[in-house]
């Protein structure tokens, strides 16, 4: 009798060590349902690339872009690494200071500021969890559209002077996370428009509306008139393009003296001989 009781007790103890059929699977299902989201799931729920449904959509010709030296559209462009270094330096500085409006100018016309602006914008658009708006503020030329190879009958001048809604001026060139304002008519008397209260309000709105957006502003050359001097106080920081073998040191000194030193981020050295 004692032996029977001992066997029954041992058998009971052994059975209590096992789960009921299906219980282990049920626990796994509960664990799966309660597990924390993966990194990819967090990324997809926290930030998504915008859909530019209200912007004018155009398509860019990669071959034309390369001919126009807008090379950063290609992931294997030799110049892309240099632009990534520039982007990283800008982002580190801007992030520390809470800055996102960046003026790109040159000493004199023809030194590469517009090509630099476009390539930098294309490089910024490659970064995760941020967007970039490229604005053509050279109201005398409006060359960004020509370099990118699209037609546009509206631009910044239409917003500033004709009260056209800004959304009607924004172009989506088919590049994820990049939008552009460039086009419309040109004007010779642009200084007053660039320094107007409406332009000031627009930049303030651009700066504060999206935390994840950088605004790159292609502005006329410093020694080509008063536009750059009027515009400089409205932005967070300034980059100046100088061209190897073209820009003189004396002109560089003159140009730097005309801009607010506390906003001056540095130079971009444009060497066309390496293109």
JSON list of C-alpha atoms in Angstrom, two decimals, residues 97-238:
[
{"chain": "A", "resi": 97, "resn": "UNK", "atom": "CA", "xyz": [22.02, 75.61, -32.97]},
{"chain": "A", "resi": 98, "resn": "UNK", "atom": "CA", "xyz": [18.45, 74.69, -33.95]},
{"chain": "A", "resi": 99, "resn": "UNK", "atom": "CA", "xyz": [18.99, 75.98, -37.49]},
{"chain": "A", "resi": 100, "resn": "UNK", "atom": "CA", "xyz": [17.39, 74.83, -40.73]},
{"chain": "A", "resi": 101, "resn": "UNK", "atom": "CA", "xyz": [17.38, 77.75, -43.20]},
{"chain": "A", "resi": 102, "resn": "UNK", "atom": "CA", "xyz": [20.64, 77.80, -45.14]},
{"chain": "A", "resi": 103, "resn": "UNK", "atom": "CA", "xyz": [21.61, 80.48, -47.64]},
{"chain": "A", "resi": 104, "resn": "UNK", "atom": "CA", "xyz": [23.98, 79.43, -50.43]},
{"chain": "A", "resi": 105, "resn": "UNK", "atom": "CA", "xyz": [25.71, 82.22, -52.29]},
{"chain": "A", "resi": 106, "resn": "UNK", "atom": "CA", "xyz": [28.97, 82.96, -54.09]},
{"chain": "A", "resi": 107, "resn": "UNK", "atom": "CA", "xyz": [31.36, 85.86, -54.38]},
{"chain": "A", "resi": 108, "resn": "UNK", "atom": "CA", "xyz": [30.56, 86.67, -58.01]},
{"chain": "A", "resi": 109, "resn": "UNK", "atom": "CA", "xyz": [28.16, 85.15, -60.57]},
{"chain": "A", "resi": 110, "resn": "UNK", "atom": "CA", "xyz": [29.17, 81.98, -62.37]},
{"chain": "A", "resi": 111, "resn": "UNK", "atom": "CA", "xyz": [31.19, 80.39, -59.56]},
{"chain": "A", "resi": 112, "resn": "UNK", "atom": "CA", "xyz": [28.89, 77.41, -59.04]},
{"chain": "A", "resi": 113, "resn": "UNK", "atom": "CA", "xyz": [26.42, 78.36, -56.31]},
{"chain": "A", "resi": 114, "resn": "UNK", "atom": "CA", "xyz": [23.35, 77.01, -58.13]},
{"chain": "A", "resi": 115, "resn": "UNK", "atom": "CA", "xyz": [24.95, 73.67, -59.02]},
{"chain": "A", "resi": 116, "resn": "UNK", "atom": "CA", "xyz": [26.20, 73.42, -55.44]},
{"chain": "A", "resi": 117, "resn": "UNK", "atom": "CA", "xyz": [22.71, 74.18, -54.11]},
{"chain": "A", "resi": 118, "resn": "UNK", "atom": "CA", "xyz": [21.13, 71.49, -56.29]},
{"chain": "A", "resi": 119, "resn": "UNK", "atom": "CA", "xyz": [23.70, 68.81, -55.48]},
{"chain": "A", "resi": 120, "resn": "UNK", "atom": "CA", "xyz": [23.51, 69.60, -51.79]},
{"chain": "A", "resi": 121, "resn": "UNK", "atom": "CA", "xyz": [19.71, 69.38, -51.89]},
{"chain": "A", "resi": 122, "resn": "UNK", "atom": "CA", "xyz": [19.89, 66.02, -53.67]},
{"chain": "A", "resi": 123, "resn": "UNK", "atom": "CA", "xyz": [22.32, 64.82, -51.01]},
{"chain": "A", "resi": 124, "resn": "UNK", "atom": "CA", "xyz": [20.13, 66.05, -48.14]},
{"chain": "A", "resi": 125, "resn": "UNK", "atom": "CA", "xyz": [17.21, 64.17, -49.70]},
{"chain": "A", "resi": 126, "resn": "UNK", "atom": "CA", "xyz": [19.16, 60.92, -49.31]},
{"chain": "A", "resi": 127, "resn": "UNK", "atom": "CA", "xyz": [19.24, 61.29, -45.53]},
{"chain": "A", "resi": 128, "resn": "UNK", "atom": "CA", "xyz": [16.77, 59.36, -43.37]},
{"chain": "A", "resi": 129, "resn": "UNK", "atom": "CA", "xyz": [13.88, 61.02, -41.55]},
{"chain": "A", "resi": 130, "resn": "UNK", "atom": "CA", "xyz": [14.21, 64.48, -43.05]},
{"chain": "A", "resi": 131, "resn": "UNK", "atom": "CA", "xyz": [13.08, 66.45, -46.08]},
{"chain": "A", "resi": 132, "resn": "UNK", "atom": "CA", "xyz": [14.57, 69.35, -48.00]},
{"chain": "A", "resi": 133, "resn": "UNK", "atom": "CA", "xyz": [13.05, 72.32, -49.81]},
{"chain": "A", "resi": 134, "resn": "UNK", "atom": "CA", "xyz": [15.25, 74.02, -52.41]},
{"chain": "A", "resi": 135, "resn": "UNK", "atom": "CA", "xyz": [14.18, 77.61, -53.09]},
{"chain": "A", "resi": 136, "resn": "UNK", "atom": "CA", "xyz": [15.42, 79.67, -56.05]},
{"chain": "A", "resi": 137, "resn": "UNK", "atom": "CA", "xyz": [15.87, 83.14, -54.56]},
{"chain": "A", "resi": 138, "resn": "UNK", "atom": "CA", "xyz": [17.85, 84.46, -57.52]},
{"chain": "A", "resi": 139, "resn": "UNK", "atom": "CA", "xyz": [14.90, 86.37, -58.93]},
{"chain": "A", "resi": 140, "resn": "UNK", "atom": "CA", "xyz": [16.96, 87.78, -61.80]},
{"chain": "A", "resi": 141, "resn": "UNK", "atom": "CA", "xyz": [17.72, 84.34, -63.25]},
{"chain": "A", "resi": 142, "resn": "UNK", "atom": "CA", "xyz": [15.63, 81.47, -61.83]},
{"chain": "A", "resi": 143, "resn": "UNK", "atom": "CA", "xyz": [18.24, 78.98, -63.07]},
{"chain": "A", "resi": 144, "resn": "UNK", "atom": "CA", "xyz": [17.45, 76.00, -60.84]},
{"chain": "A", "resi": 145, "resn": "UNK", "atom": "CA", "xyz": [14.62, 74.91, -63.15]},
{"chain": "A", "resi": 146, "resn": "UNK", "atom": "CA", "xyz": [16.98, 75.10, -66.14]},
{"chain": "A", "resi": 147, "resn": "UNK", "atom": "CA", "xyz": [19.69, 73.01, -64.49]},
{"chain": "A", "resi": 148, "resn": "UNK", "atom": "CA", "xyz": [17.14, 70.42, -63.37]},
{"chain": "A", "resi": 149, "resn": "UNK", "atom": "CA", "xyz": [15.53, 70.47, -66.79]},
{"chain": "A", "resi": 150, "resn": "UNK", "atom": "CA", "xyz": [11.87, 71.17, -66.10]},
{"chain": "A", "resi": 151, "resn": "UNK", "atom": "CA", "xyz": [9.54, 73.94, -67.25]},
{"chain": "A", "resi": 152, "resn": "UNK", "atom": "CA", "xyz": [7.80, 76.04, -64.62]},
{"chain": "A", "resi": 153, "resn": "UNK", "atom": "CA", "xyz": [5.67, 79.13, -65.11]},
{"chain": "A", "resi": 154, "resn": "UNK", "atom": "CA", "xyz": [5.53, 80.02, -61.42]},
{"chain": "A", "resi": 155, "resn": "UNK", "atom": "CA", "xyz": [8.04, 80.65, -58.68]},
{"chain": "A", "resi": 156, "resn": "UNK", "atom": "CA", "xyz": [8.90, 82.78, -55.69]},
{"chain": "A", "resi": 157, "resn": "UNK", "atom": "CA", "xyz": [8.15, 86.03, -57.51]},
{"chain": "A", "resi": 158, "resn": "UNK", "atom": "CA", "xyz": [4.55, 84.88, -58.10]},
{"chain": "A", "resi": 159, "resn": "UNK", "atom": "CA", "xyz": [4.09, 84.34, -54.38]},
{"chain": "A", "resi": 160, "resn": "UNK", "atom": "CA", "xyz": [5.76, 87.58, -53.31]},
{"chain": "A", "resi": 161, "resn": "UNK", "atom": "CA", "xyz": [4.30, 89.94, -55.90]},
{"chain": "A", "resi": 162, "resn": "UNK", "atom": "CA", "xyz": [1.15, 88.30, -57.27]},
{"chain": "A", "resi": 163, "resn": "UNK", "atom": "CA", "xyz": [-0.16, 86.67, -54.07]},
{"chain": "A", "resi": 164, "resn": "UNK", "atom": "CA", "xyz": [-0.25, 83.23, -55.65]},
{"chain": "A", "resi": 165, "resn": "UNK", "atom": "CA", "xyz": [-0.62, 80.52, -52.97]},
{"chain": "A", "resi": 166, "resn": "UNK", "atom": "CA", "xyz": [2.73, 79.00, -52.11]},
{"chain": "A", "resi": 167, "resn": "UNK", "atom": "CA", "xyz": [1.48, 75.46, -52.67]},
{"chain": "A", "resi": 168, "resn": "UNK", "atom": "CA", "xyz": [0.88, 76.37, -56.32]},
{"chain": "A", "resi": 169, "resn": "UNK", "atom": "CA", "xyz": [4.59, 77.18, -56.68]},
{"chain": "A", "resi": 170, "resn": "UNK", "atom": "CA", "xyz": [6.04, 74.00, -55.17]},
{"chain": "A", "resi": 171, "resn": "UNK", "atom": "CA", "xyz": [7.45, 71.40, -57.55]},
{"chain": "A", "resi": 172, "resn": "UNK", "atom": "CA", "xyz": [7.99, 67.75, -56.72]},
{"chain": "A", "resi": 173, "resn": "UNK", "atom": "CA", "xyz": [10.68, 66.51, -59.14]},
{"chain": "A", "resi": 174, "resn": "UNK", "atom": "CA", "xyz": [10.09, 62.84, -58.47]},
{"chain": "A", "resi": 175, "resn": "UNK", "atom": "CA", "xyz": [12.92, 62.65, -55.92]},
{"chain": "A", "resi": 176, "resn": "UNK", "atom": "CA", "xyz": [11.80, 61.32, -52.57]},
{"chain": "A", "resi": 177, "resn": "UNK", "atom": "CA", "xyz": [11.84, 63.95, -49.79]},
{"chain": "A", "resi": 178, "resn": "UNK", "atom": "CA", "xyz": [12.80, 66.82, -52.13]},
{"chain": "A", "resi": 179, "resn": "UNK", "atom": "CA", "xyz": [10.66, 69.75, -53.26]},
{"chain": "A", "resi": 180, "resn": "UNK", "atom": "CA", "xyz": [11.68, 72.80, -55.29]},
{"chain": "A", "resi": 181, "resn": "UNK", "atom": "CA", "xyz": [10.48, 76.35, -55.86]},
{"chain": "A", "resi": 182, "resn": "UNK", "atom": "CA", "xyz": [11.88, 77.75, -59.11]},
{"chain": "A", "resi": 183, "resn": "UNK", "atom": "CA", "xyz": [10.26, 79.31, -62.14]},
{"chain": "A", "resi": 184, "resn": "UNK", "atom": "CA", "xyz": [7.97, 82.04, -63.30]},
{"chain": "A", "resi": 185, "resn": "UNK", "atom": "CA", "xyz": [9.11, 85.34, -64.63]},
{"chain": "A", "resi": 186, "resn": "UNK", "atom": "CA", "xyz": [12.33, 87.08, -63.63]},
{"chain": "A", "resi": 187, "resn": "UNK", "atom": "CA", "xyz": [12.73, 90.63, -62.36]},
{"chain": "A", "resi": 188, "resn": "UNK", "atom": "CA", "xyz": [15.65, 93.04, -62.37]},
{"chain": "A", "resi": 189, "resn": "UNK", "atom": "CA", "xyz": [14.56, 94.93, -59.26]},
{"chain": "A", "resi": 190, "resn": "UNK", "atom": "CA", "xyz": [14.68, 92.06, -56.78]},
{"chain": "A", "resi": 191, "resn": "UNK", "atom": "CA", "xyz": [16.28, 93.52, -53.66]},
{"chain": "A", "resi": 192, "resn": "UNK", "atom": "CA", "xyz": [13.10, 95.02, -52.23]},
{"chain": "A", "resi": 193, "resn": "UNK", "atom": "CA", "xyz": [11.18, 91.78, -52.76]},
{"chain": "A", "resi": 194, "resn": "UNK", "atom": "CA", "xyz": [13.82, 89.66, -51.02]},
{"chain": "A", "resi": 195, "resn": "UNK", "atom": "CA", "xyz": [13.86, 92.03, -48.05]},
{"chain": "A", "resi": 196, "resn": "UNK", "atom": "CA", "xyz": [10.10, 92.52, -47.89]},
{"chain": "A", "resi": 197, "resn": "UNK", "atom": "CA", "xyz": [7.97, 91.70, -44.83]},
{"chain": "A", "resi": 198, "resn": "UNK", "atom": "CA", "xyz": [6.25, 89.00, -46.87]},
{"chain": "A", "resi": 199, "resn": "UNK", "atom": "CA", "xyz": [9.60, 87.31, -47.53]},
{"chain": "A", "resi": 200, "resn": "UNK", "atom": "CA", "xyz": [10.46, 87.58, -43.84]},
{"chain": "A", "resi": 201, "resn": "UNK", "atom": "CA", "xyz": [7.15, 85.98, -42.88]},
{"chain": "A", "resi": 202, "resn": "UNK", "atom": "CA", "xyz": [7.65, 83.22, -45.44]},
{"chain": "A", "resi": 203, "resn": "UNK", "atom": "CA", "xyz": [11.08, 82.30, -44.10]},
{"chain": "A", "resi": 204, "resn": "UNK", "atom": "CA", "xyz": [9.76, 82.31, -40.55]},
{"chain": "A", "resi": 205, "resn": "UNK", "atom": "CA", "xyz": [6.97, 79.96, -41.62]},
{"chain": "A", "resi": 206, "resn": "UNK", "atom": "CA", "xyz": [9.39, 77.71, -43.51]},
{"chain": "A", "resi": 207, "resn": "UNK", "atom": "CA", "xyz": [11.69, 77.56, -40.51]},
{"chain": "A", "resi": 208, "resn": "UNK", "atom": "CA", "xyz": [9.03, 76.67, -37.97]},
{"chain": "A", "resi": 209, "resn": "UNK", "atom": "CA", "xyz": [6.55, 74.52, -39.83]},
{"chain": "A", "resi": 210, "resn": "UNK", "atom": "CA", "xyz": [8.45, 71.23, -40.03]},
{"chain": "A", "resi": 211, "resn": "UNK", "atom": "CA", "xyz": [11.12, 70.11, -37.57]},
{"chain": "A", "resi": 212, "resn": "UNK", "atom": "CA", "xyz": [12.48, 67.56, -40.03]},
{"chain": "A", "resi": 213, "resn": "UNK", "atom": "CA", "xyz": [12.92, 69.91, -43.00]},
{"chain": "A", "resi": 214, "resn": "UNK", "atom": "CA", "xyz": [15.97, 71.81, -44.20]},
{"chain": "A", "resi": 215, "resn": "UNK", "atom": "CA", "xyz": [15.43, 74.82, -46.45]},
{"chain": "A", "resi": 216, "resn": "UNK", "atom": "CA", "xyz": [18.26, 75.55, -48.90]},
{"chain": "A", "resi": 217, "resn": "UNK", "atom": "CA", "xyz": [18.09, 79.00, -50.47]},
{"chain": "A", "resi": 218, "resn": "UNK", "atom": "CA", "xyz": [20.01, 79.79, -53.67]},
{"chain": "A", "resi": 219, "resn": "UNK", "atom": "CA", "xyz": [20.75, 83.52, -53.37]},
{"chain": "A", "resi": 220, "resn": "UNK", "atom": "CA", "xyz": [22.51, 85.90, -55.82]},
{"chain": "A", "resi": 221, "resn": "UNK", "atom": "CA", "xyz": [26.26, 86.46, -55.56]},
{"chain": "A", "resi": 222, "resn": "UNK", "atom": "CA", "xyz": [27.36, 88.85, -52.83]},
{"chain": "A", "resi": 223, "resn": "UNK", "atom": "CA", "xyz": [29.30, 91.25, -55.07]},
{"chain": "A", "resi": 224, "resn": "UNK", "atom": "CA", "xyz": [26.58, 91.28, -57.74]},
{"chain": "A", "resi": 225, "resn": "UNK", "atom": "CA", "xyz": [24.30, 93.72, -55.94]},
{"chain": "A", "resi": 226, "resn": "UNK", "atom": "CA", "xyz": [22.48, 94.16, -52.66]},
{"chain": "A", "resi": 227, "resn": "UNK", "atom": "CA", "xyz": [20.30, 91.02, -52.75]},
{"chain": "A", "resi": 228, "resn": "UNK", "atom": "CA", "xyz": [22.59, 88.81, -50.66]},
{"chain": "A", "resi": 229, "resn": "UNK", "atom": "CA", "xyz": [23.18, 91.53, -48.06]},
{"chain": "A", "resi": 230, "resn": "UNK", "atom": "CA", "xyz": [19.45, 92.15, -47.68]},
{"chain": "A", "resi": 231, "resn": "UNK", "atom": "CA", "xyz": [18.63, 88.45, -47.50]},
{"chain": "A", "resi": 232, "resn": "UNK", "atom": "CA", "xyz": [21.40, 87.34, -45.12]},
{"chain": "A", "resi": 233, "resn": "UNK", "atom": "CA", "xyz": [19.76, 88.63, -41.90]},
{"chain": "A", "resi": 234, "resn": "UNK", "atom": "CA", "xyz": [16.68, 86.49, -42.61]},
{"chain": "A", "resi": 235, "resn": "UNK", "atom": "CA", "xyz": [18.42, 83.09, -42.61]},
{"chain": "A", "resi": 236, "resn": "UNK", "atom": "CA", "xyz": [20.07, 80.91, -39.97]},
{"chain": "A", "resi": 237, "resn": "UNK", "atom": "CA", "xyz": [23.42, 80.36, -41.65]},
{"chain": "A", "resi": 238, "resn": "UNK", "atom": "CA", "xyz": [25.37, 81.10, -44.83]}
]
